[in-house]
mmCIF file of C-alpha atoms and ligand atoms in Angstrom:
data_model
loop_
_atom_site.group_PDB
_atom_site.id
_atom_site.type_symbol
_atom_site.label_atom_id
_atom_site.label_comp_id
_atom_site.label_asym_id
_atom_site.label_seq_id
_atom_site.Cartn_x
_atom_site.Cartn_y
_atom_site.Cartn_z
ATOM 1 C CA MET A 1336 -17.922 -41.377 -35.288
ATOM 2 C CA THR A 1337 -15.305 -42.276 -32.544
ATOM 3 C CA ASN A 1338 -13.483 -40.187 -29.952
ATOM 4 C CA GLN A 1339 -10.447 -40.412 -32.043
ATOM 5 C CA GLU A 1340 -11.423 -38.286 -35.009
ATOM 6 C CA ALA A 1341 -9.306 -35.264 -35.690
ATOM 7 C CA THR A 1342 -10.286 -31.900 -34.137
ATOM 8 C CA ALA A 1343 -11.553 -29.195 -36.425
ATOM 9 C CA VAL A 1344 -11.996 -26.462 -33.835
ATOM 10 C CA GLU A 1345 -11.236 -26.283 -30.170
ATOM 11 C CA LEU A 1346 -12.081 -23.592 -27.658
ATOM 12 C CA ARG A 1347 -9.824 -23.589 -24.457
ATOM 13 C CA ALA A 1348 -11.016 -21.636 -21.458
ATOM 14 C CA VAL A 1349 -12.304 -19.038 -23.758
ATOM 15 C CA THR A 1350 -13.581 -15.923 -22.227
ATOM 16 C CA LYS A 1351 -15.082 -12.985 -24.146
ATOM 17 C CA ARG A 1352 -15.944 -9.657 -22.443
ATOM 18 C CA TYR A 1353 -17.532 -6.759 -24.219
ATOM 19 C CA GLY A 1354 -16.865 -3.222 -22.717
ATOM 20 C CA THR A 1355 -14.996 -2.302 -19.633
ATOM 21 C CA GLY A 1356 -15.614 -1.515 -16.018
ATOM 22 C CA GLU A 1357 -19.197 -1.577 -14.710
ATOM 23 C CA ARG A 1358 -20.610 -1.798 -18.115
ATOM 24 C CA ALA A 1359 -18.624 -4.913 -19.013
ATOM 25 C CA VAL A 1360 -20.520 -8.016 -20.160
ATOM 26 C CA THR A 1361 -19.124 -11.513 -19.953
ATOM 27 C CA ALA A 1362 -20.570 -13.105 -23.138
ATOM 28 C CA LEU A 1363 -18.340 -16.383 -22.794
ATOM 29 C CA ASP A 1364 -17.078 -17.463 -19.472
ATOM 30 C CA ALA A 1365 -14.071 -19.833 -19.642
ATOM 31 C CA VAL A 1366 -15.842 -22.094 -22.366
ATOM 32 C CA HIS A 1367 -14.230 -25.347 -23.310
ATOM 33 C CA ALA A 1368 -15.554 -26.949 -26.426
ATOM 34 C CA ARG A 1369 -14.203 -29.559 -29.003
ATOM 35 C CA PHE A 1370 -15.659 -29.855 -32.503
ATOM 36 C CA GLY A 1371 -14.417 -33.068 -34.132
ATOM 37 C CA ALA A 1372 -13.691 -33.226 -37.816
ATOM 38 C CA GLY A 1373 -16.730 -34.599 -39.688
ATOM 39 C CA THR A 1374 -19.287 -33.940 -36.959
ATOM 40 C CA PHE A 1375 -22.383 -31.785 -36.925
ATOM 41 C CA THR A 1376 -22.953 -29.845 -33.677
ATOM 42 C CA ALA A 1377 -25.885 -27.605 -32.944
ATOM 43 C CA VAL A 1378 -25.531 -24.884 -30.397
ATOM 44 C CA MET A 1379 -28.580 -23.801 -28.484
ATOM 45 C CA GLY A 1380 -29.540 -21.595 -25.530
ATOM 46 C CA PRO A 1381 -31.732 -18.747 -24.559
ATOM 47 C CA SER A 1382 -31.323 -15.367 -26.262
ATOM 48 C CA GLY A 1383 -28.177 -13.518 -24.804
ATOM 49 C CA SER A 1384 -26.516 -16.785 -23.682
ATOM 50 C CA GLY A 1385 -23.485 -16.278 -25.935
ATOM 51 C CA LYS A 1386 -24.378 -18.428 -29.034
ATOM 52 C CA SER A 1387 -23.394 -15.871 -31.636
ATOM 53 C CA THR A 1388 -20.363 -14.742 -29.667
ATOM 54 C CA LEU A 1389 -19.185 -18.386 -29.507
ATOM 55 C CA LEU A 1390 -19.602 -18.802 -33.233
ATOM 56 C CA HIS A 1391 -17.846 -15.469 -33.977
ATOM 57 C CA CYS A 1392 -15.035 -16.207 -31.712
ATOM 58 C CA ALA A 1393 -14.572 -19.749 -32.981
ATOM 59 C CA ALA A 1394 -14.623 -18.347 -36.514
ATOM 60 C CA GLY A 1395 -11.873 -15.647 -35.800
ATOM 61 C CA LEU A 1396 -14.359 -12.931 -36.744
ATOM 62 C CA ASP A 1397 -14.217 -11.522 -33.200
ATOM 63 C CA ARG A 1398 -11.070 -11.497 -30.894
ATOM 64 C CA ILE A 1399 -11.286 -13.221 -27.436
ATOM 65 C CA THR A 1400 -10.502 -11.650 -24.128
ATOM 66 C CA SER A 1401 -8.681 -14.752 -22.904
ATOM 67 C CA GLY A 1402 -8.148 -18.449 -23.397
ATOM 68 C CA GLN A 1403 -7.380 -20.122 -26.902
ATOM 69 C CA VAL A 1404 -9.099 -20.909 -30.046
ATOM 70 C CA VAL A 1405 -7.522 -23.419 -32.373
ATOM 71 C CA VAL A 1406 -8.946 -23.873 -36.003
ATOM 72 C CA ASP A 1407 -7.622 -26.754 -38.262
ATOM 73 C CA GLY A 1408 -4.534 -27.014 -35.761
ATOM 74 C CA VAL A 1409 -3.776 -23.314 -35.880
ATOM 75 C CA PRO A 1410 -4.054 -21.098 -32.583
ATOM 76 C CA LEU A 1411 -5.713 -17.884 -33.672
ATOM 77 C CA GLU A 1412 -4.295 -15.837 -30.854
ATOM 78 C CA GLY A 1413 -1.020 -14.114 -31.984
ATOM 79 C CA LEU A 1414 -2.010 -14.299 -35.690
ATOM 80 C CA THR A 1415 -1.596 -10.933 -37.514
ATOM 81 C CA GLU A 1416 -4.933 -9.592 -38.980
ATOM 82 C CA ARG A 1417 -3.575 -10.462 -42.348
ATOM 83 C CA ARG A 1418 -2.931 -14.243 -41.504
ATOM 84 C CA LEU A 1419 -6.284 -14.416 -39.552
ATOM 85 C CA THR A 1420 -8.113 -13.002 -42.725
ATOM 86 C CA ARG A 1421 -6.386 -15.521 -44.872
ATOM 87 C CA LEU A 1422 -7.148 -18.489 -42.503
ATOM 88 C CA ARG A 1423 -10.836 -17.391 -42.381
ATOM 89 C CA ARG A 1424 -10.846 -17.206 -46.154
ATOM 90 C CA ASP A 1425 -9.277 -20.531 -46.782
ATOM 91 C CA ARG A 1426 -10.331 -22.748 -43.826
ATOM 92 C CA VAL A 1427 -13.642 -21.409 -42.599
ATOM 93 C CA GLY A 1428 -17.074 -21.139 -44.168
ATOM 94 C CA PHE A 1429 -19.883 -19.059 -42.728
ATOM 95 C CA VAL A 1430 -23.577 -18.981 -43.482
ATOM 96 C CA PHE A 1431 -25.821 -16.366 -41.970
ATOM 97 C CA GLN A 1432 -29.565 -16.063 -41.279
ATOM 98 C CA ALA A 1433 -29.828 -13.439 -43.926
ATOM 99 C CA PHE A 1434 -27.899 -15.222 -46.672
ATOM 100 C CA ASN A 1435 -25.597 -12.084 -47.375
ATOM 101 C CA LEU A 1436 -25.183 -12.806 -51.136
ATOM 102 C CA VAL A 1437 -23.787 -10.175 -53.458
ATOM 103 C CA PRO A 1438 -26.946 -8.684 -55.133
ATOM 104 C CA ALA A 1439 -25.345 -7.680 -58.364
ATOM 105 C CA LEU A 1440 -23.659 -11.167 -58.939
ATOM 106 C CA THR A 1441 -25.326 -14.104 -60.313
ATOM 107 C CA ALA A 1442 -25.506 -17.345 -58.233
ATOM 108 C CA ALA A 1443 -22.495 -18.895 -60.215
ATOM 109 C CA GLN A 1444 -20.426 -15.612 -59.530
ATOM 110 C CA ASN A 1445 -21.406 -15.582 -55.850
ATOM 111 C CA VAL A 1446 -20.183 -19.251 -55.575
ATOM 112 C CA ALA A 1447 -16.905 -18.332 -57.343
ATOM 113 C CA LEU A 1448 -16.165 -15.317 -55.245
ATOM 114 C CA PRO A 1449 -14.250 -17.139 -52.355
ATOM 115 C CA LEU A 1450 -12.026 -18.801 -54.916
ATOM 116 C CA ARG A 1451 -11.465 -15.456 -56.790
ATOM 117 C CA LEU A 1452 -10.602 -13.760 -53.386
ATOM 118 C CA ALA A 1453 -7.997 -16.544 -52.948
ATOM 119 C CA ARG A 1454 -6.755 -15.771 -56.319
ATOM 120 C CA ARG A 1455 -7.680 -19.229 -57.516
ATOM 121 C CA ARG A 1456 -9.261 -19.654 -60.976
ATOM 122 C CA PRO A 1457 -12.214 -22.102 -60.498
ATOM 123 C CA ALA A 1458 -11.417 -25.390 -62.233
ATOM 124 C CA ALA A 1459 -13.620 -26.309 -65.135
ATOM 125 C CA GLY A 1460 -17.233 -27.322 -63.761
ATOM 126 C CA GLU A 1461 -16.158 -26.637 -60.222
ATOM 127 C CA VAL A 1462 -18.850 -23.799 -59.572
ATOM 128 C CA GLU A 1463 -21.526 -25.622 -61.552
ATOM 129 C CA GLY A 1464 -20.739 -28.846 -59.615
ATOM 130 C CA MET A 1465 -21.296 -26.973 -56.426
ATOM 131 C CA LEU A 1466 -24.586 -25.478 -57.496
ATOM 132 C CA ALA A 1467 -25.701 -28.908 -58.709
ATOM 133 C CA GLU A 1468 -24.954 -30.333 -55.261
ATOM 134 C CA VAL A 1469 -27.268 -27.839 -53.689
ATOM 135 C CA GLY A 1470 -29.890 -28.467 -56.389
ATOM 136 C CA LEU A 1471 -29.417 -25.344 -58.321
ATOM 137 C CA ALA A 1472 -27.809 -26.327 -61.522
ATOM 138 C CA GLY A 1473 -30.462 -24.537 -63.467
ATOM 139 C CA ARG A 1474 -30.067 -21.314 -61.631
ATOM 140 C CA ALA A 1475 -26.424 -20.427 -62.246
ATOM 141 C CA GLY A 1476 -27.198 -17.262 -64.129
ATOM 142 C CA HIS A 1477 -29.870 -15.863 -61.721
ATOM 143 C CA ARG A 1478 -29.198 -12.998 -59.338
ATOM 144 C CA PRO A 1479 -30.251 -13.282 -55.712
ATOM 145 C CA ALA A 1480 -33.435 -11.174 -56.284
ATOM 146 C CA GLU A 1481 -34.651 -13.702 -58.733
ATOM 147 C CA LEU A 1482 -34.325 -16.510 -56.334
ATOM 148 C CA SER A 1483 -36.475 -17.663 -53.325
ATOM 149 C CA GLY A 1484 -35.152 -17.390 -49.928
ATOM 150 C CA GLY A 1485 -34.470 -21.063 -49.694
ATOM 151 C CA GLN A 1486 -32.677 -20.968 -52.937
ATOM 152 C CA GLN A 1487 -30.476 -18.045 -51.856
ATOM 153 C CA GLN A 1488 -29.497 -19.805 -48.766
ATOM 154 C CA ARG A 1489 -28.512 -22.814 -50.846
ATOM 155 C CA VAL A 1490 -26.336 -20.629 -53.015
ATOM 156 C CA ALA A 1491 -24.812 -19.146 -49.842
ATOM 157 C CA ILE A 1492 -24.108 -22.749 -48.706
ATOM 158 C CA ALA A 1493 -22.483 -23.667 -51.932
ATOM 159 C CA ARG A 1494 -20.400 -20.392 -51.633
ATOM 160 C CA ALA A 1495 -19.307 -21.518 -47.978
ATOM 161 C CA LEU A 1496 -18.499 -24.929 -49.184
ATOM 162 C CA VAL A 1497 -16.715 -24.308 -52.494
ATOM 163 C CA THR A 1498 -13.303 -23.893 -50.677
ATOM 164 C CA ARG A 1499 -13.979 -27.291 -48.752
ATOM 165 C CA PRO A 1500 -13.309 -25.480 -45.518
ATOM 166 C CA ALA A 1501 -12.105 -27.377 -42.332
ATOM 167 C CA VAL A 1502 -15.369 -25.996 -40.613
ATOM 168 C CA LEU A 1503 -18.623 -24.357 -41.644
ATOM 169 C CA PHE A 1504 -20.243 -22.204 -38.984
ATOM 170 C CA ALA A 1505 -23.988 -21.430 -39.642
ATOM 171 C CA ASP A 1506 -25.802 -18.785 -37.427
ATOM 172 C CA GLU A 1507 -29.544 -19.598 -37.598
ATOM 173 C CA PRO A 1508 -29.337 -20.716 -41.256
ATOM 174 C CA THR A 1509 -33.075 -21.519 -41.399
ATOM 175 C CA GLY A 1510 -34.243 -18.581 -39.192
ATOM 176 C CA ALA A 1511 -35.534 -16.639 -42.199
ATOM 177 C CA LEU A 1512 -37.074 -19.609 -44.130
ATOM 178 C CA ASP A 1513 -40.455 -21.358 -44.255
ATOM 179 C CA ALA A 1514 -40.555 -24.978 -42.836
ATOM 180 C CA ARG A 1515 -40.051 -26.763 -46.185
ATOM 181 C CA SER A 1516 -37.100 -24.470 -47.487
ATOM 182 C CA GLY A 1517 -35.614 -24.793 -43.882
ATOM 183 C CA ALA A 1518 -35.851 -28.552 -44.082
ATOM 184 C CA GLU A 1519 -34.165 -28.624 -47.427
ATOM 185 C CA VAL A 1520 -31.211 -26.612 -46.010
ATOM 186 C CA LEU A 1521 -30.817 -28.816 -43.136
ATOM 187 C CA ARG A 1522 -30.868 -32.006 -45.399
ATOM 188 C CA LEU A 1523 -28.118 -30.320 -47.500
ATOM 189 C CA LEU A 1524 -25.951 -29.591 -44.307
ATOM 190 C CA ARG A 1525 -26.514 -33.134 -43.244
ATOM 191 C CA THR A 1526 -25.410 -34.494 -46.666
ATOM 192 C CA ALA A 1527 -22.253 -32.419 -46.424
ATOM 193 C CA VAL A 1528 -21.384 -34.007 -43.196
ATOM 194 C CA ASP A 1529 -22.327 -37.616 -44.244
ATOM 195 C CA ARG A 1530 -20.983 -37.454 -47.843
ATOM 196 C CA HIS A 1531 -17.993 -35.196 -47.589
ATOM 197 C CA GLY A 1532 -17.033 -35.364 -43.909
ATOM 198 C CA GLN A 1533 -17.721 -31.625 -43.463
ATOM 199 C CA THR A 1534 -17.556 -30.218 -40.008
ATOM 200 C CA ILE A 1535 -20.449 -28.027 -39.115
ATOM 201 C CA VAL A 1536 -21.293 -25.858 -36.041
ATOM 202 C CA MET A 1537 -24.717 -24.394 -36.229
ATOM 203 C CA VAL A 1538 -26.491 -21.996 -33.863
ATOM 204 C CA THR A 1539 -30.247 -22.480 -33.763
ATOM 205 C CA HIS A 1540 -33.199 -21.990 -31.527
ATOM 206 C CA ASP A 1541 -35.277 -24.668 -33.263
ATOM 207 C CA PRO A 1542 -35.295 -28.138 -31.897
ATOM 208 C CA LEU A 1543 -36.294 -29.565 -35.313
ATOM 209 C CA ALA A 1544 -33.196 -27.990 -36.837
ATOM 210 C CA ALA A 1545 -31.005 -29.179 -33.914
ATOM 211 C CA ALA A 1546 -32.424 -32.819 -34.264
ATOM 212 C CA HIS A 1547 -30.261 -33.064 -37.585
ATOM 213 C CA ALA A 1548 -27.037 -32.626 -35.680
ATOM 214 C CA ASP A 1549 -24.866 -35.281 -33.983
ATOM 215 C CA ARG A 1550 -24.571 -33.376 -30.783
ATOM 216 C CA VAL A 1551 -26.356 -30.461 -29.140
ATOM 217 C CA LEU A 1552 -24.549 -28.017 -26.808
ATOM 218 C CA PHE A 1553 -26.601 -25.897 -24.576
ATOM 219 C CA LEU A 1554 -25.301 -22.393 -23.340
ATOM 220 C CA ALA A 1555 -26.624 -20.337 -20.558
ATOM 221 C CA ASP A 1556 -24.957 -17.118 -19.435
ATOM 222 C CA GLY A 1557 -21.826 -17.632 -21.465
ATOM 223 C CA ARG A 1558 -21.231 -21.338 -20.266
ATOM 224 C CA VAL A 1559 -21.817 -24.768 -21.617
ATOM 225 C CA VAL A 1560 -24.357 -26.082 -19.114
ATOM 226 C CA ASP A 1561 -25.645 -29.288 -20.972
ATOM 227 C CA GLU A 1562 -24.961 -31.512 -23.787
ATOM 228 C CA ILE A 1563 -26.760 -34.177 -25.781
ATOM 229 C CA GLY A 1564 -24.996 -36.758 -27.910
ATOM 230 C CA GLY A 1565 -25.986 -39.091 -30.605
ATOM 231 C CA ARG A 1566 -28.630 -37.639 -32.920
ATOM 232 C CA ALA A 1567 -31.263 -36.702 -30.246
ATOM 233 C CA GLY A 1568 -34.773 -36.446 -31.269
ATOM 234 C CA ALA A 1569 -36.543 -32.919 -31.550
ATOM 235 C CA GLU A 1570 -38.806 -33.799 -28.594
ATOM 236 C CA GLU A 1571 -35.943 -34.440 -26.171
ATOM 237 C CA ILE A 1572 -34.113 -31.364 -27.375
ATOM 238 C CA ALA A 1573 -37.293 -29.354 -26.810
ATOM 239 C CA VAL A 1574 -37.666 -30.622 -23.286
ATOM 240 C CA ARG A 1575 -34.036 -29.853 -22.377
ATOM 241 C CA THR A 1576 -34.385 -26.377 -23.969
ATOM 242 C CA ALA A 1577 -37.588 -25.624 -21.717
ATOM 243 C CA ARG A 1578 -35.829 -26.995 -18.782
ATOM 244 C CA LEU A 1579 -32.803 -24.620 -19.306
ATOM 245 C CA GLU A 1580 -35.193 -21.662 -19.878
ATOM 246 C CA GLU A 1581 -37.031 -22.369 -16.720
ATOM 247 C CA ARG A 1582 -33.592 -22.476 -14.892
ATOM 248 C CA VAL A 1583 -32.547 -19.159 -16.302
ATOM 249 C CA ARG A 1584 -35.705 -17.468 -15.411
ATOM 250 C CA ALA A 1585 -35.660 -18.798 -11.793
HETATM 251 P P1 ADP B 51 -27.083 -15.050 -28.222
HETATM 252 O O1 ADP B 51 -26.476 -15.309 -29.632
HETATM 253 O O2 ADP B 51 -27.075 -16.451 -27.476
HETATM 254 O O3 ADP B 51 -28.323 -14.455 -28.268
HETATM 255 P P2 ADP B 51 -24.890 -13.219 -27.858
HETATM 256 O O4 ADP B 51 -23.673 -13.885 -28.156
HETATM 257 O O5 ADP B 51 -25.478 -12.281 -29.049
HETATM 258 O O6 ADP B 51 -26.102 -14.194 -27.401
HETATM 259 O O7 ADP B 51 -24.762 -12.150 -26.601
HETATM 260 C C1 ADP B 51 -24.251 -12.633 -25.423
HETATM 261 C C2 ADP B 51 -24.072 -11.524 -24.505
HETATM 262 O O8 ADP B 51 -23.215 -10.509 -24.955
HETATM 263 C C3 ADP B 51 -25.414 -10.685 -24.347
HETATM 264 O O9 ADP B 51 -25.483 -10.075 -22.971
HETATM 265 C C4 ADP B 51 -25.179 -9.608 -25.300
HETATM 266 O O10 ADP B 51 -25.979 -8.395 -24.985
HETATM 267 C C5 ADP B 51 -23.764 -9.237 -25.211
HETATM 268 N N1 ADP B 51 -23.190 -8.706 -26.466
HETATM 269 C C6 ADP B 51 -23.095 -9.319 -27.744
HETATM 270 N N2 ADP B 51 -22.362 -8.557 -28.501
HETATM 271 C C7 ADP B 51 -22.058 -7.441 -27.983
HETATM 272 C C8 ADP B 51 -21.320 -6.261 -28.225
HETATM 273 N N3 ADP B 51 -20.835 -6.000 -29.613
HETATM 274 N N4 ADP B 51 -21.272 -5.257 -27.451
HETATM 275 C C9 ADP B 51 -21.602 -5.491 -26.107
HETATM 276 N N5 ADP B 51 -22.234 -6.511 -25.735
HETATM 277 C C10 ADP B 51 -22.523 -7.483 -26.629
#
């Protein structure tokens, strides 16, 4: 990837404060971050450093206090709730630690859901093709309760990618999985980037997971305090994480 690639998401001096007065918490403190199209970024940092807040603000799930968030060329500030909802639905994918599938729907129906919400009738083979991409061609008719955790997360990834969003946000996508299922999920995310030019921003506390990304951003106290580019190894990421945690404790 070069520096010339298009920008999928940009945060400009983004501050997010929760509460007011003495109880106010600054979760993000004038954060600048740019996520190039077709790149895979991991966001790490100690608990409470602002990782989830960054993801939610960048995805337009949460309104910021000041600054600017631009998704796929569209500044989110000033959008009405309705336009924001539409942008999220059409241009943004989200994968959560807890899968968040609809229990009453089959795998295929879950994957088709974003298309239906956009009033798009899935093209022939579209949903089946997505399920095949995540290795679940034979599970289309199964409900979430009939699938393993790893399989459920793969359905969630298929559901998030079926609209070919400008960016996929993943919040600890392997947090609830065993090592083998987690590795499968990470391989899938990496393939989406390499094969389809998908942009991914993933929050994780696991250096092994972050090692699948092209770049790692480290947050502490609501600020970006460190960055590693170029497919760092898990060991280097673990060392930097430990150093950061020492700094935060000091
Ligand atoms: P992380 O994901 O790195 O653990 P968070 O983004 O969840 O961090 O939280 C950053 C800071 O903002 C923490 O101090 C947290 O307590 C605070 N915070 C997060 N969400 C809320 C909320 N809804 N109301 C008040 N404070 C919040």
